[in-house]
Coordinates of C-alpha atoms and ligand atoms in Angstrom, one line a residue:
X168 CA -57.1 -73.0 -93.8
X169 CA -58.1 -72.6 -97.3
X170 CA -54.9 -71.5 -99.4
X171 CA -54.8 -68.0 -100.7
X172 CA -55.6 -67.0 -104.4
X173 CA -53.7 -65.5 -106.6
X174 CA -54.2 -64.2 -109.9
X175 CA -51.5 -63.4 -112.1
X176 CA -51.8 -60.5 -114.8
X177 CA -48.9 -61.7 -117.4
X178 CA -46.6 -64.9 -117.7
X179 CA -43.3 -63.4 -119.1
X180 CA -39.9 -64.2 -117.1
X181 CA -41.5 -62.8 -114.3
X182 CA -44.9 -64.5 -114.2
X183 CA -43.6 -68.2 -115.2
X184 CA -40.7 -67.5 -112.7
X185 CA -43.1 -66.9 -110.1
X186 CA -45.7 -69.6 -111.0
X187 CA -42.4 -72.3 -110.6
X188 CA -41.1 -71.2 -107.6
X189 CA -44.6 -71.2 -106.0
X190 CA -45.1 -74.5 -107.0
X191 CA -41.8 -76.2 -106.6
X192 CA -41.3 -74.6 -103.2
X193 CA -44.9 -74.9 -101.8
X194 CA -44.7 -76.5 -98.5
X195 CA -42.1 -74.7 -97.2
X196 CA -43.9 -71.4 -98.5
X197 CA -47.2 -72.5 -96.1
X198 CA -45.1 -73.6 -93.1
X199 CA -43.9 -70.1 -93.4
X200 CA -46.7 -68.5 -94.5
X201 CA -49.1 -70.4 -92.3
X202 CA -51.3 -71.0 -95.3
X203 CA -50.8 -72.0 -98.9
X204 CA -50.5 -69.6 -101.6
X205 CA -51.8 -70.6 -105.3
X206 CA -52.0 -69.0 -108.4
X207 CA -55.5 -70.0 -109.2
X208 CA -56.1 -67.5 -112.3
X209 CA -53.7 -66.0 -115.1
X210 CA -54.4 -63.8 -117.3
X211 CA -52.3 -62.8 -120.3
X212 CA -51.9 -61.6 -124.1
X213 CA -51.4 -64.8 -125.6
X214 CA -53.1 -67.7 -123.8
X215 CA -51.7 -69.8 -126.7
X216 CA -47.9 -69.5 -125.5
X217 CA -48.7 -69.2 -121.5
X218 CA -50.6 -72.5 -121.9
X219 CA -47.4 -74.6 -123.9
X220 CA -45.3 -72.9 -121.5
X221 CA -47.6 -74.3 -118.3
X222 CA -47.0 -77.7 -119.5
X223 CA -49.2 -80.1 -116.9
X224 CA -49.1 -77.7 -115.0
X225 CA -52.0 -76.0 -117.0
X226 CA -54.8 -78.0 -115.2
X227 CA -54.3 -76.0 -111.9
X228 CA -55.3 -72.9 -113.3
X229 CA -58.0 -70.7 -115.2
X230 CA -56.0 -69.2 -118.2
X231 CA -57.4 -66.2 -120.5
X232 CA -56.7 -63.3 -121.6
X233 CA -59.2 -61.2 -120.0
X234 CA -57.1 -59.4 -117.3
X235 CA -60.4 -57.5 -115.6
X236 CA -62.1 -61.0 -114.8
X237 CA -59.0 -62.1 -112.9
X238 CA -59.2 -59.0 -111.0
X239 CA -63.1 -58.8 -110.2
X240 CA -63.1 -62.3 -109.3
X241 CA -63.9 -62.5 -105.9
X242 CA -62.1 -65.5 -105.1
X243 CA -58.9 -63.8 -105.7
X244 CA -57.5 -62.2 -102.8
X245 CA -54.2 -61.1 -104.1
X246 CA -53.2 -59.7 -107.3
X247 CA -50.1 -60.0 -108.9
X248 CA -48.8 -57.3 -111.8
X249 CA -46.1 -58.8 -113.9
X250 CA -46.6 -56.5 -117.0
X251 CA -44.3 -53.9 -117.5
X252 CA -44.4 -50.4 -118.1
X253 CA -46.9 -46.9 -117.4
X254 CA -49.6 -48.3 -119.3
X255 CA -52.2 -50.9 -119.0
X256 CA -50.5 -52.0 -115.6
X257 CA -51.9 -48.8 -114.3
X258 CA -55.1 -48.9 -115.2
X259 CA -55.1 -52.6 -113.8
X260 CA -53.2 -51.9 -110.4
X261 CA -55.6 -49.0 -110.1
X262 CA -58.9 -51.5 -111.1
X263 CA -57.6 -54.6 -108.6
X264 CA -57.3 -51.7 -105.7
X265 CA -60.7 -50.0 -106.3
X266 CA -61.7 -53.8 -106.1
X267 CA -60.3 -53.7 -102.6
X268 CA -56.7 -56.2 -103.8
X269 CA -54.1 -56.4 -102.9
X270 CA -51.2 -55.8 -105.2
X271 CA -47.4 -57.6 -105.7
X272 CA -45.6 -55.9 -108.3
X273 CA -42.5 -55.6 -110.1
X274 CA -43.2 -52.8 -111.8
X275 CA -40.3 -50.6 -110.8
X276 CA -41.1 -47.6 -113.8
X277 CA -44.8 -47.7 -112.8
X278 CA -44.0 -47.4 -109.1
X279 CA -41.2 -44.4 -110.2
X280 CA -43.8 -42.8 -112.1
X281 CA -47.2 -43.3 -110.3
X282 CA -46.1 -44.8 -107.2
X283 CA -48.0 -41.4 -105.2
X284 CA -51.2 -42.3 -106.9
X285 CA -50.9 -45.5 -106.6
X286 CA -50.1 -45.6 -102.8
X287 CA -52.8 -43.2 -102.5
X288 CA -55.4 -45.4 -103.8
X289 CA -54.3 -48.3 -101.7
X290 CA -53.9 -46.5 -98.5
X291 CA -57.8 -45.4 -98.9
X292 CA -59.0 -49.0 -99.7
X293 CA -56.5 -50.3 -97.0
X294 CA -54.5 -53.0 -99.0
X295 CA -51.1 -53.8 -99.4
X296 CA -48.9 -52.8 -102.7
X297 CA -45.7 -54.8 -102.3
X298 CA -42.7 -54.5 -104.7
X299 CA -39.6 -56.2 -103.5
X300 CA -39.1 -57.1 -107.3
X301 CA -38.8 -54.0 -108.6
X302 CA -35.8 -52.8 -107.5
X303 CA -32.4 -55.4 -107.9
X304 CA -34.4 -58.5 -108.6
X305 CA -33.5 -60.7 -106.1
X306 CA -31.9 -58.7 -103.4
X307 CA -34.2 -57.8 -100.6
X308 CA -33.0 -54.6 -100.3
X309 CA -36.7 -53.0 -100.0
X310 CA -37.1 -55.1 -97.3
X311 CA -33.7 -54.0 -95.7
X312 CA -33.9 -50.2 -96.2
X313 CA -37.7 -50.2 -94.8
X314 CA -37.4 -52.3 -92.3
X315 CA -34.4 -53.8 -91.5
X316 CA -32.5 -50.3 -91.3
X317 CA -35.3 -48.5 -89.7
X318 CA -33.6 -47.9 -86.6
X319 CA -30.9 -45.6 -89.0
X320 CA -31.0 -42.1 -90.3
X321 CA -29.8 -43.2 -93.7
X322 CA -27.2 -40.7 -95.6
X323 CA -26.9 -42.1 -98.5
X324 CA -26.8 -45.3 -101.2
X325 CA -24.8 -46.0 -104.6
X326 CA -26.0 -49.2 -106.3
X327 CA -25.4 -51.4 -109.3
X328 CA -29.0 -51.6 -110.1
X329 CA -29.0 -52.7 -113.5
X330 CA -27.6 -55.9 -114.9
X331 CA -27.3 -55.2 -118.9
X332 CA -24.9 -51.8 -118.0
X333 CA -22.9 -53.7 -115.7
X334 CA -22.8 -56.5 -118.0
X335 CA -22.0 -54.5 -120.8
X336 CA -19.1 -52.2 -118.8
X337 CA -17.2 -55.7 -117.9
X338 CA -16.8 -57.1 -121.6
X339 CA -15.6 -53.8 -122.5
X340 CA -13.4 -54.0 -119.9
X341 CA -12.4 -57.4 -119.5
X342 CA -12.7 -58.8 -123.4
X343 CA -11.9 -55.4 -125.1
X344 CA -15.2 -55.4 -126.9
X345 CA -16.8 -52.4 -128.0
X346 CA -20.6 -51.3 -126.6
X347 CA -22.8 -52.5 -129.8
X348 CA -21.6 -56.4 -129.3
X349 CA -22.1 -56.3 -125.7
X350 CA -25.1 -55.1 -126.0
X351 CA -26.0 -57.7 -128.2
X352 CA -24.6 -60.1 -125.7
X353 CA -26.3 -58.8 -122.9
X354 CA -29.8 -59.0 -124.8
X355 CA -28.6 -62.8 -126.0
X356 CA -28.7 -63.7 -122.0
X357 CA -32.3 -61.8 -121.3
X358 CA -30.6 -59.0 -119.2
X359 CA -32.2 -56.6 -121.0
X360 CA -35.3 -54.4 -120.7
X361 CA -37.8 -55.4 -124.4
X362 CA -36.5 -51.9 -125.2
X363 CA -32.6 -51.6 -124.3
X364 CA -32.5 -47.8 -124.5
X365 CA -34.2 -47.9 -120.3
X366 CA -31.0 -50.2 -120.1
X367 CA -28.4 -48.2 -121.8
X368 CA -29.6 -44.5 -121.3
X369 CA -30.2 -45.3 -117.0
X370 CA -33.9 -44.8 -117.1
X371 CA -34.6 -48.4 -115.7
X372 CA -31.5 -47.5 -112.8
X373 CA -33.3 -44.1 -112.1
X374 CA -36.6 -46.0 -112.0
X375 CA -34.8 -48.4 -109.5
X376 CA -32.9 -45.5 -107.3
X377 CA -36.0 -43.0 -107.5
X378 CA -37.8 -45.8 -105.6
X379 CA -35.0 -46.8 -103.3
X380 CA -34.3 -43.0 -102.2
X381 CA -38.3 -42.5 -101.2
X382 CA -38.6 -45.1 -98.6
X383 CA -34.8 -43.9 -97.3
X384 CA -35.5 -40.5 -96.8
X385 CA -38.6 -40.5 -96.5
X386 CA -39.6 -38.3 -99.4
X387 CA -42.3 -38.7 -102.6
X388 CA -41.7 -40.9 -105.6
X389 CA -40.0 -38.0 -107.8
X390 CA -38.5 -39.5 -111.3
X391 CA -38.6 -36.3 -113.3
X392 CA -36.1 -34.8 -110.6
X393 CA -34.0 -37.3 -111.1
X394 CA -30.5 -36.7 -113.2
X395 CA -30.6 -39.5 -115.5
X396 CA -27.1 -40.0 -117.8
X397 CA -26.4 -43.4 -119.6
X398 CA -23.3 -45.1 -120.7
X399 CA -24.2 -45.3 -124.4
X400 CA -22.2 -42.4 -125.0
X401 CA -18.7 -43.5 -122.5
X402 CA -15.4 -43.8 -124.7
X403 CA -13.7 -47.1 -124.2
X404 CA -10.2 -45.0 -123.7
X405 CA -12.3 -43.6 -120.4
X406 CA -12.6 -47.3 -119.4
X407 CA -8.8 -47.6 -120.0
X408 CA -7.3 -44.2 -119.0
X409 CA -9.7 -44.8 -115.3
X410 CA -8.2 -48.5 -115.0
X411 CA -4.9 -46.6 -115.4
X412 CA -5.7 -44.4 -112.2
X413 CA -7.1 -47.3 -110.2
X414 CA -10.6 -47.0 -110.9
X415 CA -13.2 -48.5 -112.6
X416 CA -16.4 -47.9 -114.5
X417 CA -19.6 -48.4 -113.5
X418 CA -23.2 -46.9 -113.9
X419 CA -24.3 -46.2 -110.1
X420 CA -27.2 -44.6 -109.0
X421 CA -26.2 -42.4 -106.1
X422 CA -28.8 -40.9 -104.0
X423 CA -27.4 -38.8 -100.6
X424 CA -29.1 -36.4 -97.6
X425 CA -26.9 -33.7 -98.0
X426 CA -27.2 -30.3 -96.1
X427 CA -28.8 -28.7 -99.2
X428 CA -31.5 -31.5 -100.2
X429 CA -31.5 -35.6 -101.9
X430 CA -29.1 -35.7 -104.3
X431 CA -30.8 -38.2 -106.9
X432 CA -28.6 -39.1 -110.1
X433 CA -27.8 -42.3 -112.1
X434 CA -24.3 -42.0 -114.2
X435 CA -21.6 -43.3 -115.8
X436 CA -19.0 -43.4 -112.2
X437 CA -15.5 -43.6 -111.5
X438 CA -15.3 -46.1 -107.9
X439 CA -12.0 -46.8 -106.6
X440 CA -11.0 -50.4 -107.9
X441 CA -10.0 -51.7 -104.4
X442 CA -13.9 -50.6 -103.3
X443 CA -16.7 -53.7 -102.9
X444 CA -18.6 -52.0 -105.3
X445 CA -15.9 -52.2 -108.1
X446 CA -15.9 -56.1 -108.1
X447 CA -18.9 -56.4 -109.0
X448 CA -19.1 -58.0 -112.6
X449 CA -21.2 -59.3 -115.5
X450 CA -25.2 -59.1 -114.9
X451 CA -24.9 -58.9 -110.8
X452 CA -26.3 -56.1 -108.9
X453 CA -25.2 -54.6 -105.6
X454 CA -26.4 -51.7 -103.3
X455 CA -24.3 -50.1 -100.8
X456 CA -26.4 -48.2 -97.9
X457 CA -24.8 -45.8 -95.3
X458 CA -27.1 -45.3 -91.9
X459 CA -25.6 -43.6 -88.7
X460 CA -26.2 -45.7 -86.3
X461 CA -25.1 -49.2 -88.8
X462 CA -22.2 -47.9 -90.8
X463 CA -21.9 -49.1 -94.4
X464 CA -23.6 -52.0 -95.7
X465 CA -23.9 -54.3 -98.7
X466 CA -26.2 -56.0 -101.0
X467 CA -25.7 -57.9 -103.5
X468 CA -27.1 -60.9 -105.9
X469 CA -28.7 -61.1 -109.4
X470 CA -30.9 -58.3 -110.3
X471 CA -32.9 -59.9 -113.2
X472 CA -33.7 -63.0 -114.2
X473 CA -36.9 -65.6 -113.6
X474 CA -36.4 -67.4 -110.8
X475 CA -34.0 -64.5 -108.7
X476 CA -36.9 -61.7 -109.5
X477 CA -39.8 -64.9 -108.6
X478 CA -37.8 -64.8 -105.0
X479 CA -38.5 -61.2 -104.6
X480 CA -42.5 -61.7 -105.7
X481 CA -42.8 -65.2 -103.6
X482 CA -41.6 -62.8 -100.9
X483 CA -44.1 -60.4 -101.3
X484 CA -46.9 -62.8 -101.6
X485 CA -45.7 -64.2 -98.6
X486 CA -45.9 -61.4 -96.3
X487 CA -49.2 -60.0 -98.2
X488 CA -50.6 -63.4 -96.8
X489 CA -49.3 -62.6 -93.3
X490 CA -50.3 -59.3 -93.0
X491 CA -53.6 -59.2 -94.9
X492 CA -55.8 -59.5 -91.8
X493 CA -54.0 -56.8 -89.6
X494 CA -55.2 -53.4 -89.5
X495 CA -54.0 -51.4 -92.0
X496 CA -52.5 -49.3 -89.5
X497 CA -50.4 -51.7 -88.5
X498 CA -48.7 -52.7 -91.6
X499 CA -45.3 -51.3 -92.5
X500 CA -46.3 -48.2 -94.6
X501 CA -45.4 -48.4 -98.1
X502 CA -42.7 -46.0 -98.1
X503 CA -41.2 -47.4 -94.8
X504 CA -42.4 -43.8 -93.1
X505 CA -45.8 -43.0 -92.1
X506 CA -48.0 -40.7 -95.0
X507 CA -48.3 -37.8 -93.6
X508 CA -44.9 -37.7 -92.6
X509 CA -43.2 -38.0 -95.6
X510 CA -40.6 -34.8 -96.0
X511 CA -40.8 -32.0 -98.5
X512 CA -36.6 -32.2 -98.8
X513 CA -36.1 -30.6 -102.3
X514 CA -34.1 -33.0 -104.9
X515 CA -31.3 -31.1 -106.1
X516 CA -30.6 -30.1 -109.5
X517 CA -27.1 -31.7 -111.1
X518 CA -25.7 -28.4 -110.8
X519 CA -26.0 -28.1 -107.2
X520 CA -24.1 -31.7 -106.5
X521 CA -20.8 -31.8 -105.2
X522 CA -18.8 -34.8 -106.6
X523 CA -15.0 -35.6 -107.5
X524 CA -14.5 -35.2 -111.4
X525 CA -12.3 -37.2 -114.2
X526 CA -11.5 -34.7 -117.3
X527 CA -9.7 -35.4 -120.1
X528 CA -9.1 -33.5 -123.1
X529 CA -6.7 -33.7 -125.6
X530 CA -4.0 -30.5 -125.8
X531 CA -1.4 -29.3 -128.2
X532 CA 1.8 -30.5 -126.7
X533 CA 3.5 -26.7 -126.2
X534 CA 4.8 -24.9 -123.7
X535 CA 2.4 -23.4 -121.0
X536 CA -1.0 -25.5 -121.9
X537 CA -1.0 -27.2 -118.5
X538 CA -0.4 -24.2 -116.5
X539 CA -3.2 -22.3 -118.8
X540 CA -5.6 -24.9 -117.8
X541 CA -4.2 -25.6 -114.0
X542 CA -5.0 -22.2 -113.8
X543 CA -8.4 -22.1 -114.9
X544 CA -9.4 -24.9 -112.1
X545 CA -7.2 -23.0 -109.5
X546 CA -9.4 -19.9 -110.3
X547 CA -12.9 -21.6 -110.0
X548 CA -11.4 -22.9 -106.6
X549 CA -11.0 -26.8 -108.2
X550 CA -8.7 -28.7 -106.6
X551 CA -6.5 -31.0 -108.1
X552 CA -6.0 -34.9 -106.7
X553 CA -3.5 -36.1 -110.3
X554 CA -3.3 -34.8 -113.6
X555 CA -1.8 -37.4 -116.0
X556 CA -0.4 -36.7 -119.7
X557 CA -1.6 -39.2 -121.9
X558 CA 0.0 -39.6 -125.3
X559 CA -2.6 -39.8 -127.6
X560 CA -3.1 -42.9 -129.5
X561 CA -5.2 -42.6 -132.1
X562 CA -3.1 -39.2 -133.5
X563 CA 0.1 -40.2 -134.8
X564 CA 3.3 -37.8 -134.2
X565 CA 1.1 -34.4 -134.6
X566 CA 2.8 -33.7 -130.8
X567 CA -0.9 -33.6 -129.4
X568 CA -1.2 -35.6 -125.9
X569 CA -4.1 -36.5 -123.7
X570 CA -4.2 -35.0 -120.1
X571 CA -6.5 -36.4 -117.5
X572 CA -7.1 -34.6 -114.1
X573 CA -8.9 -35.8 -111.4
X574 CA -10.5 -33.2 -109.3
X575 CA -11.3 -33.7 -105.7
X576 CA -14.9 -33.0 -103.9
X577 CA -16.0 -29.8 -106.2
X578 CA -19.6 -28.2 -107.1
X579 CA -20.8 -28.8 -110.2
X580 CA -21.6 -25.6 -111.8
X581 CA -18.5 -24.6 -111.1
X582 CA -16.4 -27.8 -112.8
X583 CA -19.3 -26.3 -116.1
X584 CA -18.1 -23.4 -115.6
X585 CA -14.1 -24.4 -116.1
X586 CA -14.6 -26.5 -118.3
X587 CA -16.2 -23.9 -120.9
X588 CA -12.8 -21.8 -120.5
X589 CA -10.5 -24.5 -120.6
X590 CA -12.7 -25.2 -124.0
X591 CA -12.1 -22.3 -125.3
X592 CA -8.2 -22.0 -124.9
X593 CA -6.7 -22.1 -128.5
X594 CA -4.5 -25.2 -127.6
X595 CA -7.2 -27.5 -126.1
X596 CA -8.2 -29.3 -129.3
X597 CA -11.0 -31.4 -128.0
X598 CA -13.9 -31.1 -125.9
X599 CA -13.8 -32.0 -122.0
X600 CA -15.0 -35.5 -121.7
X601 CA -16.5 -35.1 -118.1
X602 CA -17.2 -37.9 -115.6
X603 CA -17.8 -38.1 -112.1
X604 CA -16.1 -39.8 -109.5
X605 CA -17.8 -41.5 -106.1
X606 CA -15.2 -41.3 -103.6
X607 CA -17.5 -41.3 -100.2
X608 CA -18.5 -44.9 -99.0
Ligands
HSE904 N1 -33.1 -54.9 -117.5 C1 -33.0 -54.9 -116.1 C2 -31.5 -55.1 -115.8 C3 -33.8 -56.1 -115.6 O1 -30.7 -55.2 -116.7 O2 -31.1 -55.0 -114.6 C4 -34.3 -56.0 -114.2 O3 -34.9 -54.8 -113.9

């Protein structure tokens, strides 16, 4: 059988990643496959760098810069977006499925964003739109929460989705550096995003998590619900003070069925450090799924990257192959549950979440201020798990202290809410630095 044709739209990490792998791995690829699979068309900005970067391999495909004509030529069957961003990927995953393509992308803010539309569209030409890549690079968690887990009502996931925070959070830890040089470090090793601010601020998490809580419960692509804090702003005495109590750091996107609706947030997070989760260091990602029926389980592998993101696409163009000539009907539906079943489950606002909370707050040391603010917490019904008195290192012999409290399971509004009076008492002498704490899993 005649291989199947691919044309690529862009030859970053991603595309050149993808065009290797393809090519190095190719017969095992069509004894799987049951057909070969070439890239017989790319199509990028600059022809000039994709074609030095193709080396001898350049004579096996049709390189330009004209990303329509890989997309209305007929001989290519499958097209693959490895772009970036809301923009002209849109418009060309749009064009390829008007043109009755199928699409592999990586795209993970596109599919956050525009994923309804998008689906939409492909649904009512009947091709596929496959996106292992998008979410944790290499991991095939897509594959595992739609298909894999399907037999599972799933309650909830909390991942390390993205490689640059995590990165960044273990030099801080481990080497004691502050957040500007590992950044720097982080974008030395190509973890980052061409804009680091979807890194730092946990857009390019949310992106990940929005997609990742759709096809587990079931529900629309719904970024702008989503509660989206970054660590570019977290203290490097908060990475201390939580080692201190046994925890560590991390940015985790949490997303959980509660009784009350999806709870959908990416954040700065306090993990027990005996948990899985905690031990995951440098650039890796990991993502931790709880179904009824299978318990807790875990993922985890690089997140970025050429050749781990090319596994993901490879993948995808694999199956695409597979399944091309079934009946739509028949395919796994993009959002693991069937269109018209998708749920109308609200995502809640941050107020409305119930988590465990880390405070601290730096208090003149005189009689009564813990008891003032113990009281506070008892009155909005906040439980306390430890309360620690730090002495404060940066003030020398002024006789004000640090306290940290750790609440237990608490609303909140109502954390807000006790934090603005605790604020206000004439002896607190800093504002509440607030984080949250993920004690389920
Ligand atoms: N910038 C992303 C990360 C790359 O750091 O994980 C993969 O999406």
């Amino acid at each position: 059988m005649e291989p199947i044709k691919v044309g690529l739209l862009g030859f970053g990490t991603v595309g050149s990643g993808t065009f290797t792998v393809l090519r190095r791995n190719q017969e095992e690829i069509k004894r799987r496959a049951g057909r070969g699979i070439e890239i017989t068309r790319i199509a990028v900005r600059n022809p000039a760098k994709a074609l030095a970067a193709l080396g001898e391999a350049a004579s096996t495909v049709q390189l330009g810069s004209d990303f329509n004509a890989v997309i209305d030529d007929p001989a290519i069957d499958i097209v693959a977006e490895m772009i970036g961003g809301t923009g002209i990927a849109r418009e060309l995953v749009l064009r390829a499925i008007s043109k009755g393509k199928h699409v592999v992308t990586a795209n993970k803010a596109l599919l956050a964003v525009h994923g309804t539309e998008i689906f939409a569209a492909a649904r009512t030409q009947g091709v596929m739109v496959a996106f292992e890549a998008a979410v944790a690079g290499g991991i095939p968690i897509i594959k595992a929460l739609r298909e894999g887990l399907t037999a599972n009502r799933i309650q909830s996931i909390a991942g390390i989705i993205n490689g640059t925070t995590n990165y960044i959070l273990s030099e801080m830890r481990e080497r004691g550096l502050d957040f500007a040089t590992a950044l720097a470090g982080a974008q030395a090793l190509g973890y980052a995003e061409a804009d680091p601010t979807f890194d730092i601020e946990g857009v390019d998490a949310a992106h990940k998590l929005t997609i990742m809580s759709a096809i587990a419960f079931g529900i629309p692509m719904q970024f702008d619900r989503a509660y989206v804090e970054g660590i570019s702003k977290l203290a490097a005495i908060d990475i201390k003070y939580a080692e201190d109590l046994g925890y560590r750091i991390k940015l985790l996107g949490i997303t959980r069925r509660t009784e009350r609706g999806i709870e959908l947030r990416v954040h700065p997070t306090l993990i027990s450090a005996k948990r899985l989760l905690a031990s995951v260091e440098g650039a890796m990602n990991a993502v931790e799924v709880h179904g009824d029926a299978v318990g807790t389980t875990l993922y985890y592998g690089k997140g970025a990257g050429a050749e781990p993101t090319a596994s993901a696409v490879v993948a995808d163009l694999v199956d695409v192959t597979r399944l091309h000539t079934a009946d739509p009907g028949h395919r796994v539906p993009h959002l693991a549950f069937q269109p018209q079943s998708l749920a109308d489950t609200p995502v809640l606002p941050i107020d409305d979440v119930t988590s465990g909370y880390y405070l601290r707050l730096r208090v003149a040391d005189v009689t009564g201020v813990l008891a003032d603010i113990t009281r506070i917490l008892a009155d909005a019904g906040i439980s306390i798990d430890a309360l620690l008195q730090k002495e404060a290192e940066q003030v020398a012999d002024n006789g004000e202290t640090d306290v940290v409290i750790i609440t237990h399971d608490t609303l909140e509004k109502n954390v807000n809410a006790a934090i603005a009076r605790i604020e206000a008492l004439s002896t607190v002498v800093s504002n509440v630095t607030k984080l949250r704490i993920e004690a389920h899993g």
